[in-house]
XYZ file of C-alpha atoms in Angstrom:
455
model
C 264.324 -96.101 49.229
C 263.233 -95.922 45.783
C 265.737 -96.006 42.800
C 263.626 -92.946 41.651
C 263.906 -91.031 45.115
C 267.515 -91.925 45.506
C 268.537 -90.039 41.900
C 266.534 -87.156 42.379
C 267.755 -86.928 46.086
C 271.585 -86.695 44.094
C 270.372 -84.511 41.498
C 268.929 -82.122 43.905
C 272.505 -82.100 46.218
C 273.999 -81.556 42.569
C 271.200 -78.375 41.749
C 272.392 -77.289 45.451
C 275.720 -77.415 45.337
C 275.386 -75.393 42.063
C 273.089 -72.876 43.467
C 275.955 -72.809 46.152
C 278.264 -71.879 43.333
C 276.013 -69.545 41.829
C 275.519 -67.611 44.571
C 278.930 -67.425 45.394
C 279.499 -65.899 41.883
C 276.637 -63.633 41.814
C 277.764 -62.205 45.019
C 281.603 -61.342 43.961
C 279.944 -59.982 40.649
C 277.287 -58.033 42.475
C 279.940 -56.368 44.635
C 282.312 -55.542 42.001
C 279.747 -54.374 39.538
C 279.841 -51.318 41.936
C 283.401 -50.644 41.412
C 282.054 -50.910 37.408
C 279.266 -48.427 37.809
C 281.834 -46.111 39.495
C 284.297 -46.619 36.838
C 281.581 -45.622 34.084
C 280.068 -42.834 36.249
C 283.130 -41.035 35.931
C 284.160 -41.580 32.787
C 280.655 -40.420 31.540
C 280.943 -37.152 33.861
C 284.513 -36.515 32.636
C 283.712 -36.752 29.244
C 280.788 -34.052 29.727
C 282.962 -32.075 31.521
C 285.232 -31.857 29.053
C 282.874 -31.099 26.121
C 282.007 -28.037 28.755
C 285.375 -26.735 28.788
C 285.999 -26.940 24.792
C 282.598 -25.220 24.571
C 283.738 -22.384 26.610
C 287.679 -22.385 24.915
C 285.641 -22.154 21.764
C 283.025 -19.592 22.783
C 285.407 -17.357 23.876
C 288.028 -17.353 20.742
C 290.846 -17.585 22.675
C 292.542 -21.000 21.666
C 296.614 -20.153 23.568
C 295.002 -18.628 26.547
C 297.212 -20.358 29.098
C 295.315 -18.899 32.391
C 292.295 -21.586 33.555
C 288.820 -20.496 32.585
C 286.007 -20.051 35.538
C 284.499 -24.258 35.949
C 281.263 -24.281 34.250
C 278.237 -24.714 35.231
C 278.433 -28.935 35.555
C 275.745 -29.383 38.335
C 272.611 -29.928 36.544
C 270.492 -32.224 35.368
C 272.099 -33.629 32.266
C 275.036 -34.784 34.907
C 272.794 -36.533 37.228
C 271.517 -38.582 34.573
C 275.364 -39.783 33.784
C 276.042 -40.816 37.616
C 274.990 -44.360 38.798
C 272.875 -44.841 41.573
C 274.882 -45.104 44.542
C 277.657 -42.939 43.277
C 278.862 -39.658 44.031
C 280.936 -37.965 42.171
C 283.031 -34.210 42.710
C 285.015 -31.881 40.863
C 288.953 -30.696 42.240
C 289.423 -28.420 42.387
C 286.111 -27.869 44.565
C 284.544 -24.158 45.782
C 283.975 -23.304 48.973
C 281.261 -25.729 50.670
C 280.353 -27.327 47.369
C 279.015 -31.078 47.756
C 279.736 -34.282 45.765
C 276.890 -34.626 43.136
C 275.445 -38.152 44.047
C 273.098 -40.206 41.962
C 269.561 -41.611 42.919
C 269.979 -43.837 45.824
C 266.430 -43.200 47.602
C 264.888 -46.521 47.810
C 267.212 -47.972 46.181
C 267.672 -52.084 46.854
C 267.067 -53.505 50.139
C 269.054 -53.679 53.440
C 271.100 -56.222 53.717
C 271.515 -58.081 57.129
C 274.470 -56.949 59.327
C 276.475 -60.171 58.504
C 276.821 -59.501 54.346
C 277.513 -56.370 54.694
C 280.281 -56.977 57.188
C 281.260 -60.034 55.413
C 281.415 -59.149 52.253
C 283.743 -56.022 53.206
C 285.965 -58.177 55.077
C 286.499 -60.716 52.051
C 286.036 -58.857 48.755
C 287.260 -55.161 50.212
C 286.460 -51.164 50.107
C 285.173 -50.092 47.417
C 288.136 -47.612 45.344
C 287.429 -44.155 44.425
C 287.986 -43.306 40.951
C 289.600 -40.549 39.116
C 289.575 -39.251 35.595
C 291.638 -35.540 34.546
C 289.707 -33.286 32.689
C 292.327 -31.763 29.731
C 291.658 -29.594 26.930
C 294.965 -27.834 24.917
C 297.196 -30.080 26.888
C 295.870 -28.208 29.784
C 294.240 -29.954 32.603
C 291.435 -28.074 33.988
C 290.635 -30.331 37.257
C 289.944 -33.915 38.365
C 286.496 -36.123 38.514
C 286.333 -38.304 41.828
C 283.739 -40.707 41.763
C 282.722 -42.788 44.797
C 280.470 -45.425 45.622
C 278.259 -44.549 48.763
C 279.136 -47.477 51.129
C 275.295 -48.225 52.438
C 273.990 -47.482 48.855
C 276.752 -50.419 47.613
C 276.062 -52.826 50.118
C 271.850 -52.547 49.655
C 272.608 -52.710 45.360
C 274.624 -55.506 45.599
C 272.508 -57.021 47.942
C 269.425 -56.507 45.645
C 271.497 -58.199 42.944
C 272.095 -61.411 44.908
C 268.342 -61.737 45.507
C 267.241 -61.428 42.189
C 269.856 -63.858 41.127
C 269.207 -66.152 44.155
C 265.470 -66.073 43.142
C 265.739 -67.191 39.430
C 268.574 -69.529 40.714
C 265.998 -71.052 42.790
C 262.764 -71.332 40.188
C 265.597 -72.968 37.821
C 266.647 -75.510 40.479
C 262.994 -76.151 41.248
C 262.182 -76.644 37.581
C 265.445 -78.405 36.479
C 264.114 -80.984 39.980
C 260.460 -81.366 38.888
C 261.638 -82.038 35.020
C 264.850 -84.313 36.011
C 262.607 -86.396 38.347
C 259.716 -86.739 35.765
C 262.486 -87.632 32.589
C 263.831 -90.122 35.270
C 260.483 -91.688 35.942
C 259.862 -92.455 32.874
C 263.330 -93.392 32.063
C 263.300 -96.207 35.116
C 259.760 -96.986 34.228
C 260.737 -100.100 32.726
C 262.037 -101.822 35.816
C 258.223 -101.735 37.189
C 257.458 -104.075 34.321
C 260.617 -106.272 35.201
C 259.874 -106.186 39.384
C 256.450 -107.403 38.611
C 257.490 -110.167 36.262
C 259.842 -111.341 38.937
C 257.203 -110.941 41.393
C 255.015 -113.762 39.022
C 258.127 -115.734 38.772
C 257.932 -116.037 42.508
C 254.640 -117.331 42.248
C 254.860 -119.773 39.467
C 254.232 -118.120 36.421
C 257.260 -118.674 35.253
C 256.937 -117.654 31.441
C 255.984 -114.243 31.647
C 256.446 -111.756 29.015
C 257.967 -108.599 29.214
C 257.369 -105.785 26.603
C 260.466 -104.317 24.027
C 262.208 -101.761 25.907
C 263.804 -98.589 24.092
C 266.794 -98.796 26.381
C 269.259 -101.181 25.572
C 270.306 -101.972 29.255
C 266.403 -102.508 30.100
C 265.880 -104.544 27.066
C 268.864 -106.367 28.040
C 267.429 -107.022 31.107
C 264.090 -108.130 29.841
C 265.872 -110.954 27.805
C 267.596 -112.161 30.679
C 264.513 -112.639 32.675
C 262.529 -114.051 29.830
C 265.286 -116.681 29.291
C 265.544 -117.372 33.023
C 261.506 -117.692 33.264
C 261.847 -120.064 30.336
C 264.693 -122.214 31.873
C 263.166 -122.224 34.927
C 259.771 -123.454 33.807
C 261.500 -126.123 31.930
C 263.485 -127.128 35.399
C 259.955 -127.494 36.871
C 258.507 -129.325 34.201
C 261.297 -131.908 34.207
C 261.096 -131.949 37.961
C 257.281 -132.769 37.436
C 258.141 -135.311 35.313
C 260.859 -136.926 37.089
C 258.635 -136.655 40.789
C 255.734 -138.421 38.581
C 258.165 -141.222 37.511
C 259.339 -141.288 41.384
C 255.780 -141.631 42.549
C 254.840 -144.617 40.332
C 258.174 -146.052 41.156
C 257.194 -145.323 44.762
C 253.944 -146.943 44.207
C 255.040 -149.679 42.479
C 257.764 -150.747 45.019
C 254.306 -150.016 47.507
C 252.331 -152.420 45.899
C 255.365 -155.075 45.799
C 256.036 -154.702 49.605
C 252.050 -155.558 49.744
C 251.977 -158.056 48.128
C 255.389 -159.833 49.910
C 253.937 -158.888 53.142
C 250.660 -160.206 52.311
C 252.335 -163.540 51.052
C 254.413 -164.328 53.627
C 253.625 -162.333 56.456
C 249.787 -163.363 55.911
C 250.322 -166.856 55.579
C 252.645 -167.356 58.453
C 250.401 -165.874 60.976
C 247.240 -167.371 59.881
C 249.865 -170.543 60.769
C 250.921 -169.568 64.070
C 247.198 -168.735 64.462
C 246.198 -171.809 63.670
C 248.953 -173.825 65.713
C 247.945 -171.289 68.850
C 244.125 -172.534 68.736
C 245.149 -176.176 68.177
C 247.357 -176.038 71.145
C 245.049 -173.884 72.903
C 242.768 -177.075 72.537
C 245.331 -179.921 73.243
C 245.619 -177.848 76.765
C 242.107 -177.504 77.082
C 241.573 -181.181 76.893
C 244.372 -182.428 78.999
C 243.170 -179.776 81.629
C 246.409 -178.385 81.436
C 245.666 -174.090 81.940
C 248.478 -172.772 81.876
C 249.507 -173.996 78.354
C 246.048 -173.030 77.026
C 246.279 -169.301 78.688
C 249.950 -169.153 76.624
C 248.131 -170.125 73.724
C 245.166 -168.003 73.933
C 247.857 -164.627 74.711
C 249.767 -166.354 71.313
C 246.379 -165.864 69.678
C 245.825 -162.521 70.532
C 249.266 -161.444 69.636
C 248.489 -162.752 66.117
C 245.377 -161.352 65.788
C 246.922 -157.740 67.197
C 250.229 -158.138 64.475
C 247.422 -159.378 61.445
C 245.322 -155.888 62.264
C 248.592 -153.823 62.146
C 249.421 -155.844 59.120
C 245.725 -155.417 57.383
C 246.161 -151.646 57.812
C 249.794 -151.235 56.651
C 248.102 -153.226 53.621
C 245.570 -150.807 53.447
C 248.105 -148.050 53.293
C 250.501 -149.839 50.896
C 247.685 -150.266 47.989
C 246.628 -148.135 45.906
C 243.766 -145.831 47.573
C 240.336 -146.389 46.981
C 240.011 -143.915 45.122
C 241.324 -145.115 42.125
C 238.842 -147.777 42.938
C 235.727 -145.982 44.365
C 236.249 -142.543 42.757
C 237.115 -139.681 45.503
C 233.686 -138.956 47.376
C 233.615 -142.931 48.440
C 237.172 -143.032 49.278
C 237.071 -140.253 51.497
C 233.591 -141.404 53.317
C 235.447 -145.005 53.740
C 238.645 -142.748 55.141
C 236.625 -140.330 57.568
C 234.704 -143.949 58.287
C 237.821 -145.691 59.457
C 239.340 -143.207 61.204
C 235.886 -142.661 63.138
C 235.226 -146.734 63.962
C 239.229 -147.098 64.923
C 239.197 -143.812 67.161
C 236.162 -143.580 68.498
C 237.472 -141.817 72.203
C 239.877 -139.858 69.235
C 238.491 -135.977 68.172
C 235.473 -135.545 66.135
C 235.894 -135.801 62.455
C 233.779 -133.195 60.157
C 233.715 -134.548 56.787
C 232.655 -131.511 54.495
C 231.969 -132.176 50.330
C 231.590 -129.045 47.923
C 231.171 -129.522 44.340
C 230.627 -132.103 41.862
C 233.653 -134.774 42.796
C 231.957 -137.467 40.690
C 234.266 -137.162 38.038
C 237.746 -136.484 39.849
C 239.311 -139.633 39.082
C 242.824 -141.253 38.596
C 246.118 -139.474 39.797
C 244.269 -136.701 41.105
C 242.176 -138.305 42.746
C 244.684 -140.162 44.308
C 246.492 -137.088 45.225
C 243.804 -135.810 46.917
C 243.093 -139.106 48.925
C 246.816 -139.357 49.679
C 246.892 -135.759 50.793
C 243.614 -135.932 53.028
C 245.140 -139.682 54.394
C 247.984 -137.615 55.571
C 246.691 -134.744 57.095
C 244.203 -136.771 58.824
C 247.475 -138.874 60.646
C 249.240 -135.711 61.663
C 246.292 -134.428 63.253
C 245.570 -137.609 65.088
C 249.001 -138.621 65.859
C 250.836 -135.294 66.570
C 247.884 -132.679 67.834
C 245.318 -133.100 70.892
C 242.576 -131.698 69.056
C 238.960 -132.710 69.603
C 237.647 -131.614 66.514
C 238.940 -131.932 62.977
C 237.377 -130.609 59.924
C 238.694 -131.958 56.078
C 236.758 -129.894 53.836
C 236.985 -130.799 49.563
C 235.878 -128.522 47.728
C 235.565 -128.100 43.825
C 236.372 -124.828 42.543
C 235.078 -124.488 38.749
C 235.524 -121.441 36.055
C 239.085 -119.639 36.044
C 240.150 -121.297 39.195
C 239.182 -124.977 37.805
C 240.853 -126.504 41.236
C 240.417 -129.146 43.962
C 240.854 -127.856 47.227
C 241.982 -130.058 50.211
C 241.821 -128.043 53.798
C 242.225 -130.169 57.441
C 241.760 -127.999 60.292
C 241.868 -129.122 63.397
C 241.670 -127.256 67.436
C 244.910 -128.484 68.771
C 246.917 -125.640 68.632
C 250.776 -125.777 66.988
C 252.857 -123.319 65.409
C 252.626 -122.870 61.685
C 255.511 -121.699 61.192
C 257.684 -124.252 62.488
C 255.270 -126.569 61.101
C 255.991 -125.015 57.664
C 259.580 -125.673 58.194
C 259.632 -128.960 59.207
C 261.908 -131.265 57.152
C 259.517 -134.401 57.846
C 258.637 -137.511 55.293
C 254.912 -136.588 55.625
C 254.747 -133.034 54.523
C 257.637 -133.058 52.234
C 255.291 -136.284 50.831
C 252.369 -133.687 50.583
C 254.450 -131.258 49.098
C 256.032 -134.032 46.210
C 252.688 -135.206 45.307
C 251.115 -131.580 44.744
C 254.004 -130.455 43.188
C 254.127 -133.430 40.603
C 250.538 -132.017 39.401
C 251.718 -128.306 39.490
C 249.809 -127.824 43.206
C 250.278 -125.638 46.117
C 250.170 -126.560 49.997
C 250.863 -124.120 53.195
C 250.205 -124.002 57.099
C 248.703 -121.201 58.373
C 247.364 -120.678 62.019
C 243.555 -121.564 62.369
C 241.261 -120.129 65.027
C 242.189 -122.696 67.988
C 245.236 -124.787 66.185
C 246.555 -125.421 62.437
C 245.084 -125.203 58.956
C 246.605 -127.071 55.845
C 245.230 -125.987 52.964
C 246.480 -127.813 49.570
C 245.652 -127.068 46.013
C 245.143 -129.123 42.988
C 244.746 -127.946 39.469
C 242.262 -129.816 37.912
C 243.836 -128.913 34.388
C 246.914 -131.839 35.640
């Protein structure tokens, strides 16, 4: 998963477990702001109540009366106003039949399911009645009970939790959409970094990376710049030092040449030459079997001076340091054709002006096409094999060396392999800053090599 997706996945648990909270909260305040509208119904009633009496002490001029005056007329309008909805409220000493005086509760909030209501009275309680004396002369008159109405509680409180539960929710949701889009842009920076890594991984090893605001990104961005610049250095020393390795290599090449040529030449032209005179001293003294010995010394000669001329051929330098690269590889495909001619088919296929490809990578190319051209022969049973070069000009400005053949293989193990001729491929290429890989070709194996002509 995404950094991104992984912090706003934790920030919305966090928004949830605070809604959690929230609603928790809301729902002890909802339920107990009932007990505070009670608590304020009757206080407001009490006090009217007692402005009644005084009015009537007052209208009747009889301040030490000490006998209780008639209740007044409290059940009107004026008092309904003062009562909560969802409260009722009732005067004690009561007349006959007389009802509590209850506030608005007709439509009032919505009905709760079955399991808040009996919840929340099982964890937060019964709502309390509340009472307030009603005094004038230091002579109480009666009592105000106010009540909550128990259905009329549950559906306010209920009401209340909704409303908070619904702006709890739009700030979740907006808190979510703003967090993720502040942490977008905050992580945008590692985008940049992934996809100079990703470059890295292909070569391009000095990439740059732009300033970052953040000290922990820009931190980062200096660390991969310097390890882009270290490793490009690595490979340009490792360039160097498989360049110096390869003209060691070829010079040591061209030494064993010559020494074989030398000595190994010269001594079998001799025991050629002693074969054929013996081969006549037994052909003159009628003697066969000596001259049959010397005629199968002969051919052994001739045989071990072939394999020598072509380990000769391989030793020097290729003709194409000689010939230029289109020659060479005519004379290659040439050879390969006279000295297997029951062998596969070989498809020689030229793109591009090769004319002037010349020195090491043209040699490269002629060692890589050399090689390619073995392996198929020696290691495949394929009966056709096509090595295509092909000149790639403008931004690409590379050589391209492909040998496919129709004798099937696995690439991939191929690819692995730890063997002297494609880890030879691979030094040469890599000298000149090249690529080669095996892939899987219609009917067998493809190896496909690049040279930049810019080496």
């Amino acid at each position: 998963m995404r950094l991104v997706l992984q912090l706003v996945a934790r920030l919305l648990v966090v928004v949830m477990l605070c809604l959690g909270a929230a609603t928790v909260w809301a729902t002890i305040d909802a339920y107990r702001s009932v007990d505070r509208a009670t608590e304020a119904s009757a206080e407001r009633v009490s006090q009217a109540l007692r402005g009644l009496y005084w009015h009537e002490l007052m209208l009747h001029g009889s301040r030490m009366r000490e006998h209780l005056l008639p209740v007044p007329e409290w059940r009107t309008i004026e008092t309904m106003k003062l009562i909560s909805p969802g409260v009722c409220v009732r005067f004690e000493p009561a007349t006959a039949f007389e009802k509590p005086l209850c506030g608005q509760d007709k439509g009032l909030g919505t009905s709760p399911p079955a399991w808040f209501a009996s919840t929340a009275q099982t964890l937060l309680g019964r709502h309390a009645a509340v009472a307030k004396p009603i005094s004038a002369r230091a002579t109480t008159f009666g009592t105000v009970s106010a009540a909550p109405d128990p259905d009329a509680s549950i559906r306010l409180a209920w009401q209340h939790i909704l409303d908070n539960i619904g702006v709890a929710l739009l700030m979740a949701a907006a808190i979510a959409v703003l967090a993720s889009l502040a942490i977008a842009h905050t992580l945008a920076p590692a985008q940049s970094i992934v996809a100079a890594l990703k470059r890295m991984a292909h070569g391009e090893y000095r990439t740059s990376l732009p300033r970052f605001r953040s000290m922990e990104f820009a931190m980062i961005g200096q660390a991969v710049g310097d390890l882009g610049e270290r490793l490009a250095k690595a490979m340009e020393e490792r360039a160097t030092l498989t360049r110096r390795l390869l003209e060691i290599r070829n010079d040591e090449r061209r030494t064993l040449a010559r020494e074989l040529h030398d000595e190994f030449g010269q001594n079998l032209t001799a025991i050629l030459a002693f074969a054929n005179a013996i081969e006549a001293t037994g052909t003159e003294a009628k003697d066969g079997a000596v001259a049959q010995d010397a005629r199968m010394i002969s051919k052994a000669a001739l045989a071990i001076m072939a394999c020598l001329r072509g380990t000769l051929n391989r030793l020097r330098h290729p003709l194409a340091e000689e010939l230029g690269l289109e020659a060479s590889l005519i004379s290659l495909v040439d050879n390969w054709r006279s000295q297997h001619e029951a062998r596969p088919m070989i498809q020689l296929d030229l793109k591009g002006d090769l004319a002037d490809i010349s020195g090491t990578v043209a040699a490269t190319a002629y060692r890589v096409a050399q090689e390619c051209l073995t392996n198929a022969l020696r290691h495949t049973s394929a009966r056709e094999i096509l090595l295509r070069i092909e000149r790639r000009s403008g931004s690409e400005n590379a050589l391209l060396i492909r040998v496919e053949d129709d004798g099937g293989g696995d690439a991939i193990s191929i690819a692995k392999a730890s063997g002297f001729g494609l880890t030879g491929i691979r030094e040469r290429l890599a000298a000149l800053g090249g690529t080669v890989s095996v892939a899987r070709a219609t009917r067998g194996l493809s190896i496909d090599a690049t040279i930049p002509l810019a080496a």
